[in-house]
Short mmCIF file of C-alpha atoms and ligand atoms in Angstrom, two decimals:
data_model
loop_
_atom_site.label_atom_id
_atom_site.label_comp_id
_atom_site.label_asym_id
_atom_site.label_seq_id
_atom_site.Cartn_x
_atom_site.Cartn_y
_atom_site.Cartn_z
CA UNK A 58 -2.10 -36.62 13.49
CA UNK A 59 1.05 -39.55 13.56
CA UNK A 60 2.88 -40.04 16.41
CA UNK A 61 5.63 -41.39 14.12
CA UNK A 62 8.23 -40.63 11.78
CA UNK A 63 8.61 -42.45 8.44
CA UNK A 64 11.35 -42.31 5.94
CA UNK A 65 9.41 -41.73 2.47
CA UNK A 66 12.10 -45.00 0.91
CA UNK A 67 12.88 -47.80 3.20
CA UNK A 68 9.49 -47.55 5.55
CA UNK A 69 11.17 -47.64 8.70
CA UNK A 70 9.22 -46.08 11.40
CA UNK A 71 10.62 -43.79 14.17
CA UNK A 72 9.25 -42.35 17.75
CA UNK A 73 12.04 -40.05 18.33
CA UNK A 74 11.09 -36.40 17.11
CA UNK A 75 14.66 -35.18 17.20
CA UNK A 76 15.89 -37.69 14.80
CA UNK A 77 15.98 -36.11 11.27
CA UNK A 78 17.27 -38.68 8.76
CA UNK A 79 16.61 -42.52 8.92
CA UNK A 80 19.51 -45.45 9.21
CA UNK A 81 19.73 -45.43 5.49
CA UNK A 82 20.30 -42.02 5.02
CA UNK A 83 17.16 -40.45 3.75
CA UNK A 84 15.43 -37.66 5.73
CA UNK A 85 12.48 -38.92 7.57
CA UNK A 86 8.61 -37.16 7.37
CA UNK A 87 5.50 -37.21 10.24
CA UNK A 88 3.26 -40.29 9.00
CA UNK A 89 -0.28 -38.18 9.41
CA UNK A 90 -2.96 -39.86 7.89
CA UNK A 91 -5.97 -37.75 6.79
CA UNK A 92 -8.49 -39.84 6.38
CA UNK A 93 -12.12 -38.85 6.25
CA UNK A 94 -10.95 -35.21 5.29
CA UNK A 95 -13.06 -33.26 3.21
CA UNK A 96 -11.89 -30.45 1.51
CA UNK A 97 -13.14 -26.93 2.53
CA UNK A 98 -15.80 -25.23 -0.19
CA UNK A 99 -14.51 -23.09 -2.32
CA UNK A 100 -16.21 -20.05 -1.46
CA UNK A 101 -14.20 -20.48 1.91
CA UNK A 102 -10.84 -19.76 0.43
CA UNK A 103 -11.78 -16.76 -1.50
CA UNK A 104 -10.46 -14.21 1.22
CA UNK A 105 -12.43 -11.65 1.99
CA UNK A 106 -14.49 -12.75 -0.94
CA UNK A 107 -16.56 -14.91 1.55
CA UNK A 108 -18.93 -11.35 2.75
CA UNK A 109 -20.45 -11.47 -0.87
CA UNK A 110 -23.29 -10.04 0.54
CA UNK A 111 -21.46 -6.79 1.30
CA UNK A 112 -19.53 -6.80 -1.94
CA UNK A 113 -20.00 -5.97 -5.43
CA UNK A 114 -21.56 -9.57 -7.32
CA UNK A 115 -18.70 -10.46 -9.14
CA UNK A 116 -16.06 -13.42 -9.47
CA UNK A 117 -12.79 -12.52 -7.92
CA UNK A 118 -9.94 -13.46 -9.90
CA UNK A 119 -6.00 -13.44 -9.90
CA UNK A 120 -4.87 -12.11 -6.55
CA UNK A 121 -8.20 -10.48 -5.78
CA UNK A 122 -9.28 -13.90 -4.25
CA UNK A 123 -5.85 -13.77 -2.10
CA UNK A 124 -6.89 -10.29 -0.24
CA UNK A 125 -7.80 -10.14 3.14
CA UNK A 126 -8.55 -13.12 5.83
CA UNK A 127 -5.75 -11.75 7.87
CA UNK A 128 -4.69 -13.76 11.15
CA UNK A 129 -5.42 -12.00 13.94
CA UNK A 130 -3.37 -12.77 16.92
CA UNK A 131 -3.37 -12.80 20.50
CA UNK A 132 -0.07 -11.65 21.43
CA UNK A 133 0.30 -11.57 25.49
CA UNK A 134 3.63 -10.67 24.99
CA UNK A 135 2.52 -7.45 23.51
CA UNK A 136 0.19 -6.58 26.64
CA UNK A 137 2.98 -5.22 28.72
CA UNK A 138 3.88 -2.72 25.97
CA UNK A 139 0.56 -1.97 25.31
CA UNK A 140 -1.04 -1.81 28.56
CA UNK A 141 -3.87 -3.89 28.01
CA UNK A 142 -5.18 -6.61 26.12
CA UNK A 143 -4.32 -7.00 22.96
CA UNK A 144 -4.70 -8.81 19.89
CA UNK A 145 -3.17 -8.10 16.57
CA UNK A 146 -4.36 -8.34 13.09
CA UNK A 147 -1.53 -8.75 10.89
CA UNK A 148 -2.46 -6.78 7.38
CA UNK A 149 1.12 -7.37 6.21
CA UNK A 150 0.06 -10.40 5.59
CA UNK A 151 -1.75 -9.14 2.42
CA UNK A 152 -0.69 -10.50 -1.28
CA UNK A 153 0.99 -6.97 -1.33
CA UNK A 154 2.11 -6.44 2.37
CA UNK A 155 -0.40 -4.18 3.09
CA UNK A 156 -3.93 -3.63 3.56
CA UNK A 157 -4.82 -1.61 0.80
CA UNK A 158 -4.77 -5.14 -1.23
CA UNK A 159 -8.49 -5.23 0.29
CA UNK A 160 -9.35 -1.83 -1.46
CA UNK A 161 -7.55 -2.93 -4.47
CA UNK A 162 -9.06 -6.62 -4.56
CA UNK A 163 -12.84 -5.04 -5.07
CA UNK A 164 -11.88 -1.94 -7.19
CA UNK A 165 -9.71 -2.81 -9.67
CA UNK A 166 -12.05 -6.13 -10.42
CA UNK A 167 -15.08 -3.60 -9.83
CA UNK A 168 -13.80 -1.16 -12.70
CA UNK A 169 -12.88 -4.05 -15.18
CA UNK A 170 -16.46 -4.55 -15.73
CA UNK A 171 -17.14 -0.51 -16.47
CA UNK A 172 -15.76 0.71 -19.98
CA UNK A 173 -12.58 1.66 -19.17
CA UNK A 174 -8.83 1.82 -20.59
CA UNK A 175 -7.02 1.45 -17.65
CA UNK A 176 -6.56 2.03 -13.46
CA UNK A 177 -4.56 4.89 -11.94
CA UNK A 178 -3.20 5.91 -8.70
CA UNK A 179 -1.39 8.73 -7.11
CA UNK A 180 1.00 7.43 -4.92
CA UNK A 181 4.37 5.68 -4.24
CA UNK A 182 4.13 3.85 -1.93
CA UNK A 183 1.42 0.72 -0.88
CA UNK A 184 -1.46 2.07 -2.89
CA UNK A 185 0.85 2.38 -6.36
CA UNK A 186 2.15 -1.32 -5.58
CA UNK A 187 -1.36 -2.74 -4.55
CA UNK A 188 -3.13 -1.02 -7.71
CA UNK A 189 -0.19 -1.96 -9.95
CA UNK A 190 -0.40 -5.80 -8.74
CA UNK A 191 -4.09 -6.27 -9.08
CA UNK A 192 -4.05 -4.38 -12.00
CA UNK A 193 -1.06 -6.67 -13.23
CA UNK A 194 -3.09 -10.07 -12.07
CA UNK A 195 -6.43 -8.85 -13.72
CA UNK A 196 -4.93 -7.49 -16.92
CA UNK A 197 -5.85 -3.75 -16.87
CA UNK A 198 -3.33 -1.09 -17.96
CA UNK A 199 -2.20 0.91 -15.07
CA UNK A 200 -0.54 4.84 -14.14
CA UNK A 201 0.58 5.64 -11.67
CA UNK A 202 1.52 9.19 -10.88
CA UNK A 203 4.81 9.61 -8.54
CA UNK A 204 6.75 13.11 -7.71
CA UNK A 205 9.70 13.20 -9.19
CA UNK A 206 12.49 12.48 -6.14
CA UNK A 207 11.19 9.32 -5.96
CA UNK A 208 13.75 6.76 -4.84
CA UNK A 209 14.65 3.88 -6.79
CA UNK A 210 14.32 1.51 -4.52
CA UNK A 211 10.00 2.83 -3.95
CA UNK A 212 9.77 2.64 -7.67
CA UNK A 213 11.74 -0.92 -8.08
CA UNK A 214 8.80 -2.60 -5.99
CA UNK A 215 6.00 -0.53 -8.01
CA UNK A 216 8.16 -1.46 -11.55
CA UNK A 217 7.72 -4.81 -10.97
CA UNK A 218 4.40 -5.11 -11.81
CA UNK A 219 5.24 -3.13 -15.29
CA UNK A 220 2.61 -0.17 -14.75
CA UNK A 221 2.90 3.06 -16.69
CA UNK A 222 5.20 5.24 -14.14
CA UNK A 223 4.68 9.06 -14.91
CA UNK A 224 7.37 11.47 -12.89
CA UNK A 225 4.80 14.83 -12.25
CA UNK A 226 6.56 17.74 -12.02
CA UNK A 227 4.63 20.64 -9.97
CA UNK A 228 3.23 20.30 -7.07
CA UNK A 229 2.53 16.63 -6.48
CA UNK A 230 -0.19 17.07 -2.88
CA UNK A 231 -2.07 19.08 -4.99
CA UNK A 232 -2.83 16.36 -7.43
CA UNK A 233 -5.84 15.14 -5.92
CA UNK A 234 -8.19 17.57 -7.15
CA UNK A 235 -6.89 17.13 -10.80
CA UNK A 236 -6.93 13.38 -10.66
CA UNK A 237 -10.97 13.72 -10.32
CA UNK A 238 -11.02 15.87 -13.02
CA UNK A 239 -9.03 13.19 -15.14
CA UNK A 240 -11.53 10.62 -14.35
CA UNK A 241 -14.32 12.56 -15.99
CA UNK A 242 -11.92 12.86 -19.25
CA UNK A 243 -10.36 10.15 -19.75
CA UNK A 244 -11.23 6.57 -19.97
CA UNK A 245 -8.88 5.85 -16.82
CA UNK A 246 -10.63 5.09 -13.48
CA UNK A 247 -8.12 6.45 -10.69
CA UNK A 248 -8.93 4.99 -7.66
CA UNK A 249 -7.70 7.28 -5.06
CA UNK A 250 -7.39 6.37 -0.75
CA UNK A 251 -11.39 7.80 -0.58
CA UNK A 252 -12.73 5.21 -3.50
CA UNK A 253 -16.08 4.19 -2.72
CA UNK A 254 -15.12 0.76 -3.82
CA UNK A 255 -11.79 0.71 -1.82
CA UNK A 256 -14.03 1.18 1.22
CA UNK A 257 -15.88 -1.39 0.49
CA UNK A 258 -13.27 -3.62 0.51
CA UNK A 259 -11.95 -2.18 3.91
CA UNK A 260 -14.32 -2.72 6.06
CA UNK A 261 -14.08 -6.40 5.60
CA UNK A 262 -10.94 -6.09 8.45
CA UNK A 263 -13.96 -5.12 11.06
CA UNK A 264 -16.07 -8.14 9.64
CA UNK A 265 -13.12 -10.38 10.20
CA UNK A 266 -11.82 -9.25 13.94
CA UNK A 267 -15.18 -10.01 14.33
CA UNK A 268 -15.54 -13.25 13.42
CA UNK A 269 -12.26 -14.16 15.04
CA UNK A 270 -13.08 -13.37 18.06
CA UNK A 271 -16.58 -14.53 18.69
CA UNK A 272 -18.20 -15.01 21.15
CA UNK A 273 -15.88 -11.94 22.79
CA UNK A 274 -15.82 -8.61 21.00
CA UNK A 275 -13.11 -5.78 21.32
CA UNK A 276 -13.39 -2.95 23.16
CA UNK A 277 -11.62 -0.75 21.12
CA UNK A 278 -9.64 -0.77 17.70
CA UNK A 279 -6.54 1.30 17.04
CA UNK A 280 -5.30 2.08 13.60
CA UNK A 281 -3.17 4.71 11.47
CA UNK A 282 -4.58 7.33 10.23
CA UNK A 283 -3.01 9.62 7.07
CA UNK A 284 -6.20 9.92 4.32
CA UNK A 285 -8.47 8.47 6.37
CA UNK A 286 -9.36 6.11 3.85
CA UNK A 287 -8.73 2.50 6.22
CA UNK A 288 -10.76 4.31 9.59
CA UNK A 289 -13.43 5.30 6.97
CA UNK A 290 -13.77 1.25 6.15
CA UNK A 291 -13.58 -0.17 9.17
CA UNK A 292 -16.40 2.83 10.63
CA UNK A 293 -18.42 1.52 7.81
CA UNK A 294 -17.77 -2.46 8.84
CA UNK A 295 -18.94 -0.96 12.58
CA UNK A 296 -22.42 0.40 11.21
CA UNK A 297 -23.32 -2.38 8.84
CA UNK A 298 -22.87 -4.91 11.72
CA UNK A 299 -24.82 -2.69 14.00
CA UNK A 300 -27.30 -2.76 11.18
CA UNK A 301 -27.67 -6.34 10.65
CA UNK A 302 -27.81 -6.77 14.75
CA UNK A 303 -24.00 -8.28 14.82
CA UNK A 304 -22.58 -5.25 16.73
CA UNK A 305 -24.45 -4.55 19.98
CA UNK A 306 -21.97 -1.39 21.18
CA UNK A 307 -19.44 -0.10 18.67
CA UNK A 308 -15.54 -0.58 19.44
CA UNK A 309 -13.96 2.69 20.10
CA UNK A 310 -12.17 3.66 17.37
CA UNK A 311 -8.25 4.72 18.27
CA UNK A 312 -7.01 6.57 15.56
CA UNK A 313 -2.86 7.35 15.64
CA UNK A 314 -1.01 9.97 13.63
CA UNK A 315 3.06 10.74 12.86
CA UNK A 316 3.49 13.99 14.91
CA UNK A 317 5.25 15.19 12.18
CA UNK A 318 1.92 15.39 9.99
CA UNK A 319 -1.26 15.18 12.39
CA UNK A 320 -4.19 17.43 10.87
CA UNK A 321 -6.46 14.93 12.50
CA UNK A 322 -5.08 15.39 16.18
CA UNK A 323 -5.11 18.56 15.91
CA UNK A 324 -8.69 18.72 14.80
CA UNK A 325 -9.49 16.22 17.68
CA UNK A 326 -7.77 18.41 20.35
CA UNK A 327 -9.18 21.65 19.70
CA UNK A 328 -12.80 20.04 19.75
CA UNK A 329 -13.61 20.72 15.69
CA UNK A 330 -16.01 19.11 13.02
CA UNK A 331 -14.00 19.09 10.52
CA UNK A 332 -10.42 18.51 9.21
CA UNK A 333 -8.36 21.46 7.83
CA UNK A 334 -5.49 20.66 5.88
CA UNK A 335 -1.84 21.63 7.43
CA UNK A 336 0.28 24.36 6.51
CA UNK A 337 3.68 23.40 4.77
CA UNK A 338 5.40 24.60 7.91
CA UNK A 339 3.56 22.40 10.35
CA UNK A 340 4.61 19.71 7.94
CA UNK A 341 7.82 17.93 9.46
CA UNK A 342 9.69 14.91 8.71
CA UNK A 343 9.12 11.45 9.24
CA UNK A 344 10.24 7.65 9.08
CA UNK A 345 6.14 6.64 8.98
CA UNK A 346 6.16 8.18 5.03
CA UNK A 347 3.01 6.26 4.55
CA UNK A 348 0.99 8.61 7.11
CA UNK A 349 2.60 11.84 5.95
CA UNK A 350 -0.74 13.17 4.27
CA UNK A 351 -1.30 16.86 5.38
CA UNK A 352 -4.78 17.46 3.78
CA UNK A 353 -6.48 14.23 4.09
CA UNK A 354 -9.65 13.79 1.82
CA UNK A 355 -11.55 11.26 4.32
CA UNK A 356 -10.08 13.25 7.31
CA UNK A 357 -13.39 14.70 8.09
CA UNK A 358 -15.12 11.06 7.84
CA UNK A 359 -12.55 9.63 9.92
CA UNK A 360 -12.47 11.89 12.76
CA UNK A 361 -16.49 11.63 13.05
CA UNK A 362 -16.07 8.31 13.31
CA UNK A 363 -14.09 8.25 16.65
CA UNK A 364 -16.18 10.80 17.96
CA UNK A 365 -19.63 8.81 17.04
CA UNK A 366 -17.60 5.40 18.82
CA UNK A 367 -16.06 7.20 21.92
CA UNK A 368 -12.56 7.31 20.95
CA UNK A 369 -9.60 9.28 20.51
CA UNK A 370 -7.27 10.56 18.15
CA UNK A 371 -3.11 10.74 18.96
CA UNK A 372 0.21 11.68 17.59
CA UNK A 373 3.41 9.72 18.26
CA UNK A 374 6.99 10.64 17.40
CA UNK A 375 9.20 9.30 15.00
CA UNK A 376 11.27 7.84 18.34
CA UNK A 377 8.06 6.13 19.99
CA UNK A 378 7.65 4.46 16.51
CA UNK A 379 10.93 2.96 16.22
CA UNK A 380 10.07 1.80 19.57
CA UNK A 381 6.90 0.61 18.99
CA UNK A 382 8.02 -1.19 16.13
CA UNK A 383 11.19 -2.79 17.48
CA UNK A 384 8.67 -4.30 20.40
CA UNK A 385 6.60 -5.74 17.33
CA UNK A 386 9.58 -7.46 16.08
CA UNK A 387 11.31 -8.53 19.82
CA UNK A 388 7.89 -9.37 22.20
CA UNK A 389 5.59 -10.17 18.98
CA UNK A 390 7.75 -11.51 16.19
CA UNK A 391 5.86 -9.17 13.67
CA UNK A 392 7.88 -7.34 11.10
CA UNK A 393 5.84 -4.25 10.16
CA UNK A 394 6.95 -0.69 8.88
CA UNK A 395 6.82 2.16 10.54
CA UNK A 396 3.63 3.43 10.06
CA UNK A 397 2.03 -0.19 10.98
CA UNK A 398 4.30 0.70 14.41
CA UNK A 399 1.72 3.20 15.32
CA UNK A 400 -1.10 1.60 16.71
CA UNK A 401 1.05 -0.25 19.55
CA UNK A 402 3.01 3.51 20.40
CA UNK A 403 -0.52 5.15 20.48
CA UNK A 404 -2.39 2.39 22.74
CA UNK A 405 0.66 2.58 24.86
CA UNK A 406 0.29 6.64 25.32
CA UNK A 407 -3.51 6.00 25.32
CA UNK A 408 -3.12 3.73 28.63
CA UNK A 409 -1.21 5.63 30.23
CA UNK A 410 -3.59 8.68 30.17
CA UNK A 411 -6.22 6.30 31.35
CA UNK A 412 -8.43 6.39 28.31
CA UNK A 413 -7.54 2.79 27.58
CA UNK A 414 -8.06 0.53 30.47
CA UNK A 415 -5.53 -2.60 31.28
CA UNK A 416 -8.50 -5.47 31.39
CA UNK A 417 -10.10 -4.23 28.20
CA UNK A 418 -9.32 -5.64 24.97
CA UNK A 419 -7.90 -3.60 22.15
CA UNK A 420 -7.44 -4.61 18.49
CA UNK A 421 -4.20 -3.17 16.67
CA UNK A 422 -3.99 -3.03 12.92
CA UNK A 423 -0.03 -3.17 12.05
CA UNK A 424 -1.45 -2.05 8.41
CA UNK A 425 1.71 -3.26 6.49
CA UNK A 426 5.02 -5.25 6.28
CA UNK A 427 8.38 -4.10 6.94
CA UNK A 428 9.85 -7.06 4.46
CA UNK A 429 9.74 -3.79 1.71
CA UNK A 430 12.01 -1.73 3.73
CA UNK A 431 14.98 -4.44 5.21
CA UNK A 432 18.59 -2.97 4.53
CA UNK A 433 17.50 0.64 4.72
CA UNK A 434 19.24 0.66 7.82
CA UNK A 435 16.27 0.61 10.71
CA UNK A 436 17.77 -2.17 12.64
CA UNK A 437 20.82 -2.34 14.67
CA UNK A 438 22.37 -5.73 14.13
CA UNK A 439 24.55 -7.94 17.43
CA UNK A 440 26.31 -11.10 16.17
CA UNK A 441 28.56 -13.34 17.93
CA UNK A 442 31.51 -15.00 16.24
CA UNK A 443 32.72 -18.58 17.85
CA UNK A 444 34.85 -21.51 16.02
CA UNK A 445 32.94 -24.48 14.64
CA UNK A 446 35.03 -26.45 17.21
CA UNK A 447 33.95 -24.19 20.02
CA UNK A 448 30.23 -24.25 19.49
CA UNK A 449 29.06 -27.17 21.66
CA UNK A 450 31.61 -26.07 24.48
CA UNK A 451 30.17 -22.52 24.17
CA UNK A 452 26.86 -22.27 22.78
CA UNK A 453 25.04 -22.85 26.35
CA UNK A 454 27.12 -20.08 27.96
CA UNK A 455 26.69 -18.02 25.84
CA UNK A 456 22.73 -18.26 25.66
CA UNK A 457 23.05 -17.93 29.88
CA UNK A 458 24.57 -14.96 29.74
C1 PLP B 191 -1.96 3.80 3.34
C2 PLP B 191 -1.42 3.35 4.63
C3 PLP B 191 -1.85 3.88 5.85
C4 PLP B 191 -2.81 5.02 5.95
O1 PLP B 191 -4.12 4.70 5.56
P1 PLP B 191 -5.15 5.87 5.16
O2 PLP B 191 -6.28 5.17 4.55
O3 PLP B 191 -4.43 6.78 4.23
O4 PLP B 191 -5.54 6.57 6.42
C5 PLP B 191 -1.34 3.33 7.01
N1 PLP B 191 -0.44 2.33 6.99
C6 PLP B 191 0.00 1.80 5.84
C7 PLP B 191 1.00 0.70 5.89
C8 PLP B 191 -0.46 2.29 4.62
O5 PLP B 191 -0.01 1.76 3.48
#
C-alpha cells in the first residue's frame, strides 16, 4: 500500500490525505503498487460454487456464480441490542437481495440440464424475483404464479426480469399442492421453498459462517422461519459438517416467527412433533410479509431441527421488528427488511429469558435487503436546514448538540 497521493497528469506527489485535487487542478489517486500480486484462482470467485463437493457437478453460469459468499460481520455495536455476541451474515448481500439467490443459483442451473420448458414459482415476493433473475441470466422461460391483489410495486421488481406473470384467482395458499401436480404434467419444473435442490444450495450459509470464523465456532444461529425451507438448509449444512468431522457440537438453532403467523411457535410451545397448519383466524397481519406462511411445507423439518440442536423457537411483534430493524440500520449500518429484522428481536427476547447467554456467540441471518422496500414509508426522516454561509459557523454546534 502507498503512503502517497499522485495526480494521474502532472506526477506530482502528495503526503497530505485530506488534499483531494493537485496544484494543477486534477483530482489526485493513492499511488499503491501491486507488485508480485497474483491473481486469485478462479474457482475462488465462484461464490458458493467453491463447496463443489456438496453440489450438483455442473458449471455455474450468469449470476449463479454471483450467489452466496456473504460477509459475515462482527458487529459489537449490535451486542448491546442483542445481548450477547454477535456476528452477522449479511444475505442481502445476494445478486437478488436475498438469500434464496443460493437456492436459485443450484436449481434453476440444476433443471437446465433435465428436459424441461421452463422454471416456475409461487410467490411474490424474493423467491419470484430470485427464480425470475436466474432464470433470466441462464435463459430458461419462467411463471410465476401471484394472487391477484398483488401490488405494483412487488410485481415491478419481479417484471423486470420479463417472466411469465399469471394473476390466480381462487385460493392462492392452497396452491402448493396443485403446483406438484403441475410438475408431473407439464414440462415446467416449479421449484417451490422445500426444493431438494434449493436446499442444497442453502446450506452453503452454515459452510460459510463456518469458514469465517475458524478457529472459533458459534454457539448458536438465529434465523426466520415462514416455510422452513432456509432452517431446513442450514440443519442440513450442520449434519454434513458433523459428518465429515468439521462440526464437533452443533450450533443451536434459533428459529424466529411474525406473531402474526407462528405455526412453528406454537408447535414448539405446546411440546409437538409436528407442524399443523394455522387457522385463517389465527392468521393476523404483518409488516414481515415474507414470513406470513400459515401451513409451512418444511415446518415439520424445521422444528426437528431445533429440537435435535438444543434450541428454541419464538414469535416477535410487528413493533419489536421495526425495532429490531431500525437498530440494524442505527448501531449496525445494515439495511434489511422486516423479516431479516427478526433474528436480532428474537435473540434479544431469547437473552432475556436466559436461554441465550451474554458471553456466547450467536450468528444472525438478516435473510434480505430493505433497498426493495425504501419510500414505502418505514422510516421517519429528521433534516436540518442551515444557509451555505452558515455551515462552517454552525456545522460543529450542531453535531454537539
Ligand atoms: C423467504 C424468506 C424468509 C423465510 O424463509 P423460509 O425458507 O420460507 O423459512 C425469510 N426472510 C426472507 C427475506 C425471505 O425472503
Amino acid at each position: 500500500m502507498g503512503t502517497s497521493t499522485v495526480c494521474y497528469r502532472c506526477n506530482r506527489r502528495y503526503q497530505d490525505d485530506n488534499q483531494v485535487r493537485c496544484e494543477c487542478g486534477e483530482p489526485l489517486w493513492f499511488d499503491d503498487d501491486l507488485a508480485g500480486f497474483d491473481l486469485p484462482s478462479p474457482r475462488e470467485m465462484n461464490g458458493l460454487w467453491r463447496y463443489a463437493e456438496a453440489l450438483p457437478d455442473l458449471r455455474p453460469e450468469g449470476i449463479a456464480a454471483a450467489a452466496g459468499r456473504t460477509p459475515l460481520l462482527r458487529s459489537p455495536r449490535l451486542d448491546q441490542v442483542a445481548g450477547c455476541r454477535v456476528y452477522v451474515k449479511d444475505e442481502g448481500e445476494n445478486p437478488t437481495g436475498s438469500y434464496k439467490d443460493r437456492g436459485s443459483a443450484v436449481a434453476v442451473s440444476h433443471a437446465l440440464q433435465q428436459d424441461i420448458d421452463a422454471v416456475g414459482t409461487v410467490s411474490y415476493g424474493n423467491m419470484a424475483m430470485s427464480t425470475a433473475a436466474h432464470a433470466a441470466s441462464l435463459g430458461i422461460d419462467c411463471v410465476v404464479l401471484v394472487p391477484t391483489d398483488t401490488p405494483t410495486s412487488r410485481l415491478e421488481l419481479i417484471a423486470q426480469y420479463d417472466p411469465t406473470i399469471i394473476q390466480v384467482e381462487g385460493e392462492y395458499g392452497k396452491l402448493y399442492d396443485d403446483v406438484l401436480d403441475l410438475n408431473r404434467e407439464l414440462p415446467i419444473s416449479f421449484l417451490l421453498s422445500d426444493a431438494p435442490a434449493r436446499i442444497r444450495g442453502y446450506k452453503t450459509a452454515l459452510f460459510e459462517i463456518y469458514e469465517a470464523l475458524a478457529p472459533d465456532t458459534p454457539d448458536a444461529i438465529a434465523l426466520p422461519a415462514s416455510s422452513g425451507g432456509f432452517a431446513s438448509g442450514i440443519w442440513r449444512g450442520i449434519l454434513e459438517f458433523q459428518n465429515a468431522g468439521v462440526i464437533d457440537t452443533p450450533p443451536r438453532l434459533y428459529l424466529v416467527q411474525t406473531a402474526a403467523s407462528d405455526p412453528i411457535t406454537r408447535a414448539y410451545i405446546a411440546d409437538q412433533d409436528e407442524v399443523s397448519a394455522l387457522e385463517a383466524e389465527a392468521v393476523g397481519e404483518t409488516i414481515a410479509h415474507s414470513i406470513g406462511n400459515p401451513n409451512p411445507p418444511s415446518g415439520t423439518r424445521a422444528l426437528t431441527a431445533v429440537r435435535q440442536t438444543g434450541g428454541a423457537v419464538c414469535s416477535v411483534t410487528d413493533a419489536d421488528i421495526r425495532q429490531a430493524q431500525r437498530q440494524f440500520a442505527r448501531r449496525g449500518g445494515l439495511c434489511v427488511e422486516p423479516a431479516s429484522a427478526t433474528p436480532l428481536a428474537g435473540v434479544r427476547q431469547l437473552t432475556s429469558r436466559g436461554e441465550i447467554d451474554e458471553d456466547e456467540t450467536v450468528v444472525l441471518l438478516p435473510t434480505g435487503t430493505g433497498f426493495k422496500e425504501m419510500g414505502t414509508g418505514g422510516v421517519s426522516i429528521q433534516t436540518n436546514t442551515l444557509s451555505r454561509s452558515a455551515l462552517s459557523s454552525q456545522l460543529a454546534s450542531l453535531l454537539s448538540s
